[in-house]
């Protein structure tokens, strides 16, 4: 399915115009702990520029996705996002050409559990404490615990269900996932190292091992940043916000800069990234940075603990109940919109490779992050998840892997009934909705596994499309939320259907992943690896 992307306008929100202050999420640890084992390269050996969005001989993107700490309500969790995103990048770097998927570590687990050195959930903390917690306890990835922008500071607990959970079809009951079924990264047995770094040269040295977290001051001009190399003229160094640095360089005017990633959404700055002058401690950025190194000794085993060899899993079904939320009946037939030749009309079976995987095309992974539609509560949104995942993958393929990874928002489709609800829906209707209306990325609307169209007793409005939240006069967190004006939207230029193995293979090979409906039963739900097969009667 070929599709076009259109960015309607540069972000212009009341929040970004200086009316709302996004700092106050960083609180320096009184007794920072470090574990340091490895020496760094000499300054004279460093490259003149570095960008982990385009790194190595194949210019691969090792930077994880931009996030938005401010939705679904305000949370001063910048210190967690800065630390976990930098560590996730380093895990991908450590995997190298063996990387088959993005790694998106769960900030929510840190909000629930991390109290090291006074870390206080949505009321702020220090990235070095986050690394200390991960060193001692480990951290799962996002499909275990989705971000809800609440923490132990408002009563969240740190039981098994608060680390990794799943919610059952039918009953809707949520329970903890057994520890044997999910991976935690950076646990104590791996003896990873972490520490502090400051000063231009030392930071550039540390960046050779991967992205780092840094603390900065926040000004109204920084909130209003839309692009270019930022330079603060107030001289403030009152650090109250954490970001991650993913590189450095020099612009065409000879200005040295740091390349950073913020956690204020893709509608801020340069698709969530920014440049700031290097070498003058602007906004205090060179005074206090943090890093962590995942040990390479267990890189080979990182992944799903349940993966088995490619044996065939077989079950003889009596009936096939629907698990995911696909509703083939009850929706009108959607007219296809096809304007270019379909791949099966110009590719024969002999043209197709015997095996093909978009997670590993000549060593490059093109697919976007994994999802869990069943948390924080059960929601039959497979129709929206499949559509947005496949389109996000195609966006990544379309961009050639250059620049930020875009993860489109399934929650927006649910909010506007753009193909269905949590009670099910149809992918064809979702594609038509995106063709006609466009859809933003997940930093506009985080997945909440709920039908939010009628929240607060009103029809869905611009707040359902893209929102940001900030402290108000009576509440630091959750604060209050406003709509983001004219966020970047993505459209499809064509959509249609395909069936039959040869036609499906041609479509996938030529243009990217596709969404498919399946009959999922208990056996498929219990799948742990290998080639799955249902026996035919």
Short mmCIF file of C-alpha atoms in Angstrom, two decimals:
data_model
loop_
_atom_site.label_atom_id
_atom_site.label_comp_id
_atom_site.label_asym_id
_atom_site.label_seq_id
_atom_site.Cartn_x
_atom_site.Cartn_y
_atom_site.Cartn_z
CA UNK A 1 0.00 0.00 0.00
CA UNK A 2 1.72 3.12 -1.21
CA UNK A 3 1.06 6.16 0.91
CA UNK A 4 2.07 9.76 1.15
CA UNK A 5 2.98 11.76 4.18
CA UNK A 6 2.05 15.40 4.62
CA UNK A 7 3.07 17.67 7.49
CA UNK A 8 0.27 20.22 7.71
CA UNK A 9 2.06 22.87 9.74
CA UNK A 10 4.83 23.60 12.14
CA UNK A 11 3.74 23.09 15.72
CA UNK A 12 2.11 26.15 17.21
CA UNK A 13 0.46 25.58 20.55
CA UNK A 14 -0.39 27.75 23.48
CA UNK A 15 1.84 25.51 25.57
CA UNK A 16 4.84 26.07 23.33
CA UNK A 17 4.34 29.80 23.29
CA UNK A 18 5.61 30.12 26.84
CA UNK A 19 2.27 30.05 28.67
CA UNK A 20 3.06 26.68 30.23
CA UNK A 21 6.35 25.68 31.80
CA UNK A 22 7.63 22.20 31.05
CA UNK A 23 10.58 21.98 33.45
CA UNK A 24 10.64 20.91 37.10
CA UNK A 25 11.17 17.23 36.32
CA UNK A 26 14.85 17.04 37.33
CA UNK A 27 15.92 16.76 40.97
CA UNK A 28 19.63 16.18 41.50
CA UNK A 29 20.54 13.14 43.56
CA UNK A 30 22.23 13.96 46.86
CA UNK A 31 24.44 10.85 46.72
CA UNK A 32 24.79 9.67 43.10
CA UNK A 33 26.10 6.12 42.72
CA UNK A 34 28.46 5.15 39.90
CA UNK A 35 29.91 1.89 38.58
CA UNK A 36 32.79 2.61 36.15
CA UNK A 37 34.96 -0.02 34.47
CA UNK A 38 35.85 1.11 30.96
CA UNK A 39 38.27 3.82 29.78
CA UNK A 40 37.19 6.23 27.03
CA UNK A 41 38.84 7.05 23.67
CA UNK A 42 41.20 10.04 23.47
CA UNK A 43 39.76 13.37 22.31
CA UNK A 44 42.16 13.44 19.36
CA UNK A 45 40.60 10.25 17.98
CA UNK A 46 37.01 11.50 17.88
CA UNK A 47 35.05 12.05 14.65
CA UNK A 48 34.09 15.65 13.87
CA UNK A 49 30.39 14.80 13.78
CA UNK A 50 28.14 12.09 15.14
CA UNK A 51 24.43 11.34 14.71
CA UNK A 52 23.01 8.03 15.92
CA UNK A 53 20.00 8.51 13.63
CA UNK A 54 22.38 7.82 10.75
CA UNK A 55 25.35 5.86 12.05
CA UNK A 56 27.92 3.41 10.76
CA UNK A 57 28.82 2.25 7.24
CA UNK A 58 25.18 1.58 6.37
CA UNK A 59 23.92 4.84 7.96
CA UNK A 60 21.50 2.95 10.20
CA UNK A 61 19.17 4.64 12.66
CA UNK A 62 19.95 3.49 16.20
CA UNK A 63 17.93 6.23 17.94
CA UNK A 64 14.73 5.11 19.61
CA UNK A 65 11.45 6.91 19.13
CA UNK A 66 10.69 10.39 20.44
CA UNK A 67 8.26 10.31 23.36
CA UNK A 68 5.89 12.75 25.08
CA UNK A 69 6.04 12.80 28.87
CA UNK A 70 3.13 15.29 29.06
CA UNK A 71 0.26 12.99 28.02
CA UNK A 72 -2.27 11.66 28.97
CA UNK A 73 -1.65 14.17 31.80
CA UNK A 74 1.29 16.23 32.98
CA UNK A 75 4.15 14.30 34.55
CA UNK A 76 7.61 15.55 35.45
CA UNK A 77 9.16 12.30 34.26
CA UNK A 78 11.80 13.80 31.96
CA UNK A 79 14.62 12.21 33.98
CA UNK A 80 13.20 8.75 33.25
CA UNK A 81 12.62 9.35 29.54
CA UNK A 82 16.12 10.77 29.09
CA UNK A 83 17.71 7.80 30.84
CA UNK A 84 15.63 5.01 29.30
CA UNK A 85 15.76 6.34 25.73
CA UNK A 86 19.55 6.69 25.85
CA UNK A 87 19.92 3.19 27.30
CA UNK A 88 17.54 1.75 24.69
CA UNK A 89 19.72 3.29 21.97
CA UNK A 90 22.80 1.70 23.50
CA UNK A 91 21.16 -1.71 23.61
CA UNK A 92 20.48 -1.45 19.87
CA UNK A 93 24.07 -0.35 19.30
CA UNK A 94 25.35 -3.30 21.34
CA UNK A 95 23.27 -5.68 19.23
CA UNK A 96 24.69 -4.18 16.06
CA UNK A 97 23.77 -6.02 12.89
CA UNK A 98 21.95 -8.64 14.96
CA UNK A 99 19.31 -6.05 15.91
CA UNK A 100 15.93 -7.34 14.75
CA UNK A 101 13.63 -4.94 16.56
CA UNK A 102 13.42 -1.61 18.30
CA UNK A 103 13.95 -1.56 22.03
CA UNK A 104 11.54 0.70 23.91
CA UNK A 105 12.17 0.43 27.64
CA UNK A 106 9.22 1.15 29.93
CA UNK A 107 9.31 4.56 31.68
CA UNK A 108 6.15 3.60 33.57
CA UNK A 109 7.93 0.87 35.52
CA UNK A 110 10.41 3.48 36.75
CA UNK A 111 7.54 5.78 37.77
CA UNK A 112 5.98 2.90 39.69
CA UNK A 113 9.11 1.52 41.32
CA UNK A 114 12.14 3.85 41.35
CA UNK A 115 12.65 5.60 44.69
CA UNK A 116 16.46 5.59 44.57
CA UNK A 117 18.07 8.77 45.90
CA UNK A 118 14.73 10.48 46.41
CA UNK A 119 13.32 9.91 42.92
CA UNK A 120 9.69 10.97 43.27
CA UNK A 121 7.70 9.69 40.32
CA UNK A 122 6.01 12.47 38.35
CA UNK A 123 7.41 15.02 40.79
CA UNK A 124 10.95 14.60 39.51
CA UNK A 125 14.19 12.70 39.93
CA UNK A 126 17.70 12.14 38.57
CA UNK A 127 18.74 9.97 35.57
CA UNK A 128 21.70 8.60 37.56
CA UNK A 129 19.23 7.15 40.08
CA UNK A 130 17.26 5.58 37.23
CA UNK A 131 20.44 3.86 36.03
CA UNK A 132 21.19 2.73 39.57
CA UNK A 133 17.71 1.19 39.84
CA UNK A 134 18.03 -0.54 36.47
CA UNK A 135 21.48 -1.83 37.43
CA UNK A 136 20.07 -3.47 40.55
CA UNK A 137 16.60 -4.50 39.36
CA UNK A 138 16.36 -4.41 35.57
CA UNK A 139 13.64 -2.91 33.40
CA UNK A 140 11.20 -4.50 30.93
CA UNK A 141 10.12 -3.01 27.64
CA UNK A 142 7.02 -1.00 26.82
CA UNK A 143 4.65 -3.87 26.04
CA UNK A 144 4.83 -4.90 29.70
CA UNK A 145 3.71 -1.55 31.08
CA UNK A 146 2.40 1.35 28.99
CA UNK A 147 3.03 4.93 30.01
CA UNK A 148 0.15 6.38 32.05
CA UNK A 149 1.92 9.49 33.43
CA UNK A 150 1.30 8.55 37.07
CA UNK A 151 3.79 7.33 39.65
CA UNK A 152 4.38 6.09 43.17
CA UNK A 153 4.09 9.72 44.27
CA UNK A 154 0.32 9.40 43.77
CA UNK A 155 -0.04 5.90 45.15
CA UNK A 156 1.15 3.56 42.39
CA UNK A 157 2.63 0.34 43.75
CA UNK A 158 5.52 -1.82 42.58
CA UNK A 159 3.99 -5.29 42.63
CA UNK A 160 4.36 -7.80 39.82
CA UNK A 161 1.34 -6.38 37.99
CA UNK A 162 2.99 -2.94 38.09
CA UNK A 163 6.07 -4.28 36.28
CA UNK A 164 4.52 -6.48 33.59
CA UNK A 165 0.81 -7.04 33.07
CA UNK A 166 -1.73 -8.33 30.58
CA UNK A 167 -5.53 -8.18 30.52
CA UNK A 168 -7.67 -11.10 29.45
CA UNK A 169 -10.15 -11.26 26.61
CA UNK A 170 -13.72 -11.81 27.75
CA UNK A 171 -13.28 -11.24 31.49
CA UNK A 172 -11.13 -8.13 31.14
CA UNK A 173 -9.26 -9.21 34.28
CA UNK A 174 -5.67 -7.93 34.42
CA UNK A 175 -2.88 -9.89 36.06
CA UNK A 176 0.88 -9.98 36.37
CA UNK A 177 2.85 -11.71 33.63
CA UNK A 178 5.08 -14.50 34.92
CA UNK A 179 8.71 -13.38 35.10
CA UNK A 180 9.75 -16.34 32.96
CA UNK A 181 7.83 -14.90 30.00
CA UNK A 182 9.44 -11.47 29.61
CA UNK A 183 12.91 -10.01 29.54
CA UNK A 184 14.37 -7.37 31.77
CA UNK A 185 17.34 -5.36 30.55
CA UNK A 186 20.38 -4.25 32.50
CA UNK A 187 19.79 -6.50 35.51
CA UNK A 188 22.40 -7.00 38.19
CA UNK A 189 23.86 -10.23 36.82
CA UNK A 190 24.93 -8.40 33.67
CA UNK A 191 27.11 -6.04 35.74
CA UNK A 192 26.46 -3.07 33.51
CA UNK A 193 28.30 0.15 34.32
CA UNK A 194 26.94 3.67 34.71
CA UNK A 195 28.16 7.08 35.84
CA UNK A 196 28.39 10.86 35.46
CA UNK A 197 30.15 12.95 32.85
CA UNK A 198 30.55 16.68 32.27
CA UNK A 199 32.54 19.01 30.06
CA UNK A 200 32.61 19.16 26.26
CA UNK A 201 35.55 16.82 25.62
CA UNK A 202 34.48 14.17 28.11
CA UNK A 203 30.91 14.21 26.81
CA UNK A 204 32.10 13.79 23.22
CA UNK A 205 34.25 10.89 24.37
CA UNK A 206 31.38 9.21 26.18
CA UNK A 207 29.10 9.67 23.17
CA UNK A 208 31.34 7.32 21.19
CA UNK A 209 29.76 4.53 23.24
CA UNK A 210 26.23 5.80 22.64
CA UNK A 211 23.69 8.45 23.64
CA UNK A 212 23.78 10.02 27.10
CA UNK A 213 21.26 11.78 29.35
CA UNK A 214 21.91 15.42 30.30
CA UNK A 215 20.21 18.04 32.46
CA UNK A 216 19.41 21.54 31.21
CA UNK A 217 17.67 24.74 32.21
CA UNK A 218 14.40 25.53 30.44
CA UNK A 219 13.52 29.00 29.15
CA UNK A 220 10.52 30.26 27.24
CA UNK A 221 12.68 30.52 24.12
CA UNK A 222 13.66 26.87 24.48
CA UNK A 223 9.98 25.94 24.83
CA UNK A 224 9.28 27.88 21.63
CA UNK A 225 12.17 26.26 19.71
CA UNK A 226 11.24 25.16 16.18
CA UNK A 227 14.60 24.47 14.53
CA UNK A 228 18.19 25.49 13.92
CA UNK A 229 20.97 25.75 16.50
CA UNK A 230 19.53 27.08 19.75
CA UNK A 231 21.54 29.54 21.83
CA UNK A 232 20.26 30.93 25.11
CA UNK A 233 21.17 34.57 25.78
CA UNK A 234 19.91 34.81 29.37
CA UNK A 235 22.85 32.91 30.86
CA UNK A 236 20.62 30.72 33.02
CA UNK A 237 22.03 27.41 34.23
CA UNK A 238 19.30 26.53 36.75
CA UNK A 239 18.88 22.96 35.61
CA UNK A 240 15.41 21.49 35.98
CA UNK A 241 14.89 19.29 32.90
CA UNK A 242 16.54 16.18 31.45
CA UNK A 243 17.05 15.31 27.80
CA UNK A 244 19.25 12.86 25.90
CA UNK A 245 22.10 13.70 23.55
CA UNK A 246 22.46 11.53 20.45
CA UNK A 247 25.34 13.30 18.72
CA UNK A 248 27.13 16.51 17.82
CA UNK A 249 28.31 18.44 14.77
CA UNK A 250 29.07 21.81 13.19
CA UNK A 251 26.61 23.73 11.01
CA UNK A 252 27.36 25.53 7.74
CA UNK A 253 28.15 28.74 9.63
CA UNK A 254 30.81 27.02 11.71
CA UNK A 255 28.73 26.82 14.90
CA UNK A 256 29.46 23.74 16.99
CA UNK A 257 26.34 22.08 18.39
CA UNK A 258 25.00 19.17 20.39
CA UNK A 259 22.22 17.06 18.86
CA UNK A 260 19.52 16.31 21.44
CA UNK A 261 16.26 14.42 21.80
CA UNK A 262 13.53 15.87 23.98
CA UNK A 263 10.45 14.18 25.47
CA UNK A 264 7.85 16.80 24.50
CA UNK A 265 6.44 15.10 21.41
CA UNK A 266 7.30 15.09 17.71
CA UNK A 267 5.40 18.35 17.18
CA UNK A 268 8.09 20.17 19.20
CA UNK A 269 11.36 21.32 17.64
CA UNK A 270 12.72 19.34 14.71
CA UNK A 271 10.41 16.30 14.98
CA UNK A 272 11.20 16.12 18.71
CA UNK A 273 14.95 16.69 18.27
CA UNK A 274 17.00 19.86 18.70
CA UNK A 275 20.45 21.39 18.27
CA UNK A 276 22.09 23.59 20.91
CA UNK A 277 25.44 25.38 20.83
CA UNK A 278 28.35 23.27 22.02
CA UNK A 279 31.28 24.35 24.15
CA UNK A 280 29.75 27.22 26.16
CA UNK A 281 27.64 25.29 28.69
CA UNK A 282 24.52 26.81 27.18
CA UNK A 283 21.50 26.13 29.44
CA UNK A 284 23.97 24.25 31.66
CA UNK A 285 24.01 21.32 29.24
CA UNK A 286 27.70 20.50 29.80
CA UNK A 287 27.56 20.50 33.61
CA UNK A 288 25.76 17.28 34.52
CA UNK A 289 25.23 14.30 32.21
CA UNK A 290 24.64 10.63 32.91
CA UNK A 291 25.42 7.44 31.00
CA UNK A 292 24.96 3.68 31.26
CA UNK A 293 26.54 0.78 29.37
CA UNK A 294 24.64 -2.50 28.99
CA UNK A 295 27.10 -5.37 29.20
CA UNK A 296 27.83 -7.05 25.87
CA UNK A 297 28.21 -10.51 27.40
CA UNK A 298 24.50 -11.31 27.25
CA UNK A 299 23.62 -9.51 24.03
CA UNK A 300 23.14 -12.82 22.26
CA UNK A 301 20.36 -13.83 24.63
CA UNK A 302 18.41 -10.57 24.66
CA UNK A 303 14.93 -11.15 23.33
CA UNK A 304 11.79 -13.11 24.11
CA UNK A 305 12.54 -15.84 26.63
CA UNK A 306 9.94 -18.08 25.00
CA UNK A 307 11.36 -18.19 21.47
CA UNK A 308 11.85 -21.77 20.28
CA UNK A 309 13.25 -23.34 17.16
CA UNK A 310 11.13 -23.35 14.02
CA UNK A 311 9.11 -26.39 14.95
CA UNK A 312 5.47 -26.49 13.86
CA UNK A 313 2.90 -25.80 16.58
CA UNK A 314 -0.35 -27.58 15.69
CA UNK A 315 -3.86 -27.59 17.14
CA UNK A 316 -7.08 -29.13 15.87
CA UNK A 317 -9.67 -26.37 16.46
CA UNK A 318 -13.28 -27.01 17.40
CA UNK A 319 -14.17 -23.36 16.92
CA UNK A 320 -12.26 -20.17 16.46
CA UNK A 321 -13.40 -17.31 18.72
CA UNK A 322 -12.18 -13.81 17.88
CA UNK A 323 -9.57 -12.47 20.29
CA UNK A 324 -8.24 -9.26 18.85
CA UNK A 325 -11.22 -7.11 17.93
CA UNK A 326 -11.62 -7.65 14.18
CA UNK A 327 -15.27 -7.24 13.15
CA UNK A 328 -15.80 -8.47 9.59
CA UNK A 329 -19.54 -7.96 9.91
CA UNK A 330 -21.49 -4.91 10.98
CA UNK A 331 -19.43 -2.46 8.90
CA UNK A 332 -20.20 -1.22 5.42
CA UNK A 333 -18.12 -2.31 2.46
CA UNK A 334 -15.29 0.16 1.95
CA UNK A 335 -14.45 1.16 -1.60
CA UNK A 336 -10.79 0.68 -2.44
CA UNK A 337 -8.67 3.55 -3.71
CA UNK A 338 -5.95 2.14 -5.97
CA UNK A 339 -4.07 4.40 -8.38
CA UNK A 340 -0.87 2.50 -9.20
CA UNK A 341 -0.12 -1.00 -10.52
CA UNK A 342 -0.38 -3.70 -7.87
CA UNK A 343 2.85 -5.63 -7.24
CA UNK A 344 1.39 -9.00 -8.18
CA UNK A 345 0.73 -7.64 -11.70
CA UNK A 346 4.41 -7.04 -12.38
CA UNK A 347 6.15 -9.51 -10.04
CA UNK A 348 6.00 -13.25 -10.65
CA UNK A 349 6.63 -15.93 -8.06
CA UNK A 350 10.11 -16.36 -9.55
CA UNK A 351 10.87 -12.69 -8.87
CA UNK A 352 10.32 -13.11 -5.13
CA UNK A 353 12.99 -14.35 -2.73
CA UNK A 354 12.37 -17.61 -0.92
CA UNK A 355 12.45 -15.77 2.40
CA UNK A 356 12.06 -12.08 3.21
CA UNK A 357 11.90 -10.22 6.53
CA UNK A 358 11.57 -6.43 6.90
CA UNK A 359 13.28 -6.78 10.29
CA UNK A 360 16.48 -7.76 8.51
CA UNK A 361 16.99 -6.45 5.00
CA UNK A 362 20.73 -6.59 4.41
CA UNK A 363 21.23 -6.10 8.14
CA UNK A 364 18.74 -3.24 8.52
CA UNK A 365 15.54 -3.37 10.56
CA UNK A 366 12.68 -1.34 9.06
CA UNK A 367 9.84 -2.27 11.40
CA UNK A 368 8.57 -0.07 14.22
CA UNK A 369 8.01 -0.92 17.87
CA UNK A 370 6.02 -3.86 19.20
CA UNK A 371 2.69 -3.15 20.89
CA UNK A 372 0.32 -4.63 23.46
CA UNK A 373 -3.31 -3.74 22.80
CA UNK A 374 -4.42 -5.41 26.06
CA UNK A 375 -2.97 -2.90 28.56
CA UNK A 376 -3.66 -0.90 30.68
CA UNK A 377 -7.00 -2.66 30.19
CA UNK A 378 -8.41 -5.02 27.59
CA UNK A 379 -9.31 -3.32 24.31
CA UNK A 380 -10.24 -5.05 21.05
CA UNK A 381 -8.20 -2.65 18.94
CA UNK A 382 -6.20 -5.09 16.82
CA UNK A 383 -7.70 -3.47 13.70
CA UNK A 384 -6.16 -0.11 14.67
CA UNK A 385 -2.86 -1.60 15.88
CA UNK A 386 -2.30 -3.58 12.69
CA UNK A 387 -3.08 -0.61 10.44
CA UNK A 388 -0.89 1.89 12.30
CA UNK A 389 1.99 -0.57 12.67
CA UNK A 390 2.05 -1.45 8.97
CA UNK A 391 1.79 2.21 7.93
CA UNK A 392 4.49 3.24 10.41
CA UNK A 393 6.76 0.58 8.95
CA UNK A 394 6.08 1.89 5.44
CA UNK A 395 6.86 5.43 6.56
CA UNK A 396 10.21 4.18 7.82
CA UNK A 397 10.85 2.34 4.55
CA UNK A 398 9.78 5.41 2.57
CA UNK A 399 12.25 7.62 4.44
CA UNK A 400 15.10 5.24 3.76
CA UNK A 401 15.60 4.85 7.49
CA UNK A 402 16.83 8.42 7.75
CA UNK A 403 15.52 10.67 10.49
CA UNK A 404 13.07 10.00 13.31
CA UNK A 405 11.00 6.84 13.47
CA UNK A 406 7.29 7.72 13.33
CA UNK A 407 4.85 5.58 15.32
CA UNK A 408 1.31 6.44 14.26
CA UNK A 409 -1.41 6.68 16.91
CA UNK A 410 -4.01 3.88 17.11
CA UNK A 411 -5.72 5.83 19.91
CA UNK A 412 -6.80 8.55 17.47
CA UNK A 413 -8.57 5.97 15.30
CA UNK A 414 -10.42 4.71 18.38
CA UNK A 415 -11.24 8.24 19.59
CA UNK A 416 -12.88 9.26 16.31
CA UNK A 417 -14.36 5.83 15.50
CA UNK A 418 -12.06 5.85 12.52
CA UNK A 419 -12.81 2.26 11.65
CA UNK A 420 -14.04 0.98 14.99
CA UNK A 421 -13.76 1.09 18.77
CA UNK A 422 -12.44 -1.07 21.61
CA UNK A 423 -15.28 -3.43 20.72
CA UNK A 424 -13.72 -4.12 17.34
CA UNK A 425 -13.35 -2.59 13.92
CA UNK A 426 -12.28 -3.01 10.31
CA UNK A 427 -8.85 -2.18 8.85
CA UNK A 428 -10.37 -1.09 5.52
CA UNK A 429 -12.46 1.52 7.31
CA UNK A 430 -9.37 2.71 9.18
CA UNK A 431 -7.43 3.16 5.93
CA UNK A 432 -10.28 5.17 4.47
CA UNK A 433 -10.38 7.36 7.59
CA UNK A 434 -6.64 8.04 7.33
CA UNK A 435 -6.98 8.83 3.61
CA UNK A 436 -9.70 11.40 4.33
CA UNK A 437 -8.59 12.85 7.68
CA UNK A 438 -4.97 12.03 8.35
CA UNK A 439 -3.54 10.73 11.61
CA UNK A 440 -0.83 12.00 13.99
CA UNK A 441 1.88 10.01 15.73
CA UNK A 442 1.69 8.57 19.25
CA UNK A 443 3.28 11.62 20.88
CA UNK A 444 -0.03 13.38 20.14
CA UNK A 445 -2.23 10.64 21.62
CA UNK A 446 -0.74 7.90 23.77
CA UNK A 447 -2.56 4.56 23.67
CA UNK A 448 -4.95 4.23 26.62
CA UNK A 449 -6.95 1.17 25.52
CA UNK A 450 -10.24 3.04 25.93
CA UNK A 451 -12.95 4.70 23.86
CA UNK A 452 -12.18 8.34 24.69
CA UNK A 453 -14.44 9.95 22.12
CA UNK A 454 -17.11 10.75 24.68
CA UNK A 455 -14.85 11.68 27.58
CA UNK A 456 -16.01 14.53 29.79
CA UNK A 457 -19.48 14.14 28.35
CA UNK A 458 -18.81 15.67 24.97
CA UNK A 459 -18.11 14.58 21.42
CA UNK A 460 -14.52 14.09 20.39
CA UNK A 461 -12.77 17.38 19.64
CA UNK A 462 -9.25 18.56 18.87
CA UNK A 463 -8.12 17.31 22.29
CA UNK A 464 -8.78 13.77 21.00
CA UNK A 465 -6.46 14.39 18.05
CA UNK A 466 -3.41 15.94 19.70
CA UNK A 467 -2.93 17.25 23.21
CA UNK A 468 -0.31 18.46 25.65
CA UNK A 469 -0.63 18.88 29.40
CA UNK A 470 1.04 21.30 31.81
CA UNK A 471 0.96 22.23 35.49
CA UNK A 472 -1.73 24.69 36.49
CA UNK A 473 -2.37 26.93 39.48
CA UNK A 474 -3.83 24.11 41.57
CA UNK A 475 -2.06 21.00 40.28
CA UNK A 476 1.52 20.23 39.25
CA UNK A 477 0.52 16.74 38.18
CA UNK A 478 -1.87 15.87 36.50
CA UNK A 479 -2.21 19.56 35.60
CA UNK A 480 -4.51 20.48 32.72
CA UNK A 481 -4.50 19.69 29.01
CA UNK A 482 -4.99 21.73 25.84
CA UNK A 483 -5.20 20.81 22.17
CA UNK A 484 -2.11 21.18 20.00
CA UNK A 485 -2.93 23.34 17.01
CA UNK A 486 -2.28 21.92 13.53
CA UNK A 487 -0.11 18.94 14.48
CA UNK A 488 1.74 17.02 11.74
CA UNK A 489 -0.63 14.53 10.12
CA UNK A 490 0.07 11.55 7.88
CA UNK A 491 -2.21 10.38 5.06
CA UNK A 492 -2.49 7.39 2.76
CA UNK A 493 -2.66 8.05 -0.97
CA UNK A 494 -3.88 4.53 -1.79
CA UNK A 495 -5.52 1.68 0.04
CA UNK A 496 -6.94 -1.65 -0.99
CA UNK A 497 -7.16 -5.35 -0.24
CA UNK A 498 -4.98 -8.30 -1.12
CA UNK A 499 -5.44 -12.03 -0.57
CA UNK A 500 -3.73 -15.21 -1.60
CA UNK A 501 -0.19 -16.18 -0.68
CA UNK A 502 1.52 -15.08 -3.92
CA UNK A 503 -0.22 -11.70 -4.06
CA UNK A 504 0.46 -11.06 -0.37
CA UNK A 505 4.14 -11.94 -0.80
CA UNK A 506 4.44 -9.59 -3.77
CA UNK A 507 2.81 -6.71 -1.88
CA UNK A 508 5.01 -7.20 1.19
CA UNK A 509 8.21 -7.52 -0.82
CA UNK A 510 7.55 -4.57 -3.10
CA UNK A 511 5.98 -2.02 -0.78
CA UNK A 512 6.14 -3.10 2.85
CA UNK A 513 4.19 -4.77 5.67
CA UNK A 514 0.44 -5.29 5.36
CA UNK A 515 -2.42 -5.65 7.83
CA UNK A 516 -4.21 -9.01 7.92
CA UNK A 517 -7.13 -10.52 9.80
CA UNK A 518 -6.80 -13.97 11.35
CA UNK A 519 -8.92 -16.40 13.37
CA UNK A 520 -7.17 -16.39 16.76
CA UNK A 521 -7.98 -19.04 19.36
CA UNK A 522 -6.57 -20.32 22.65
CA UNK A 523 -3.71 -22.15 20.96
CA UNK A 524 -2.59 -19.07 19.05
CA UNK A 525 -2.80 -17.01 22.22
CA UNK A 526 -0.48 -19.54 23.88
CA UNK A 527 2.02 -19.43 20.97
CA UNK A 528 5.64 -19.19 22.13
CA UNK A 529 7.63 -19.75 18.96
CA UNK A 530 8.18 -21.80 15.85
CA UNK A 531 5.91 -22.03 12.79
CA UNK A 532 2.27 -22.04 13.84
CA UNK A 533 -0.25 -24.16 11.97
CA UNK A 534 -3.92 -25.09 12.45
CA UNK A 535 -4.80 -28.57 11.21
CA UNK A 536 -7.54 -28.64 8.59
CA UNK A 537 -10.49 -30.96 9.07
#
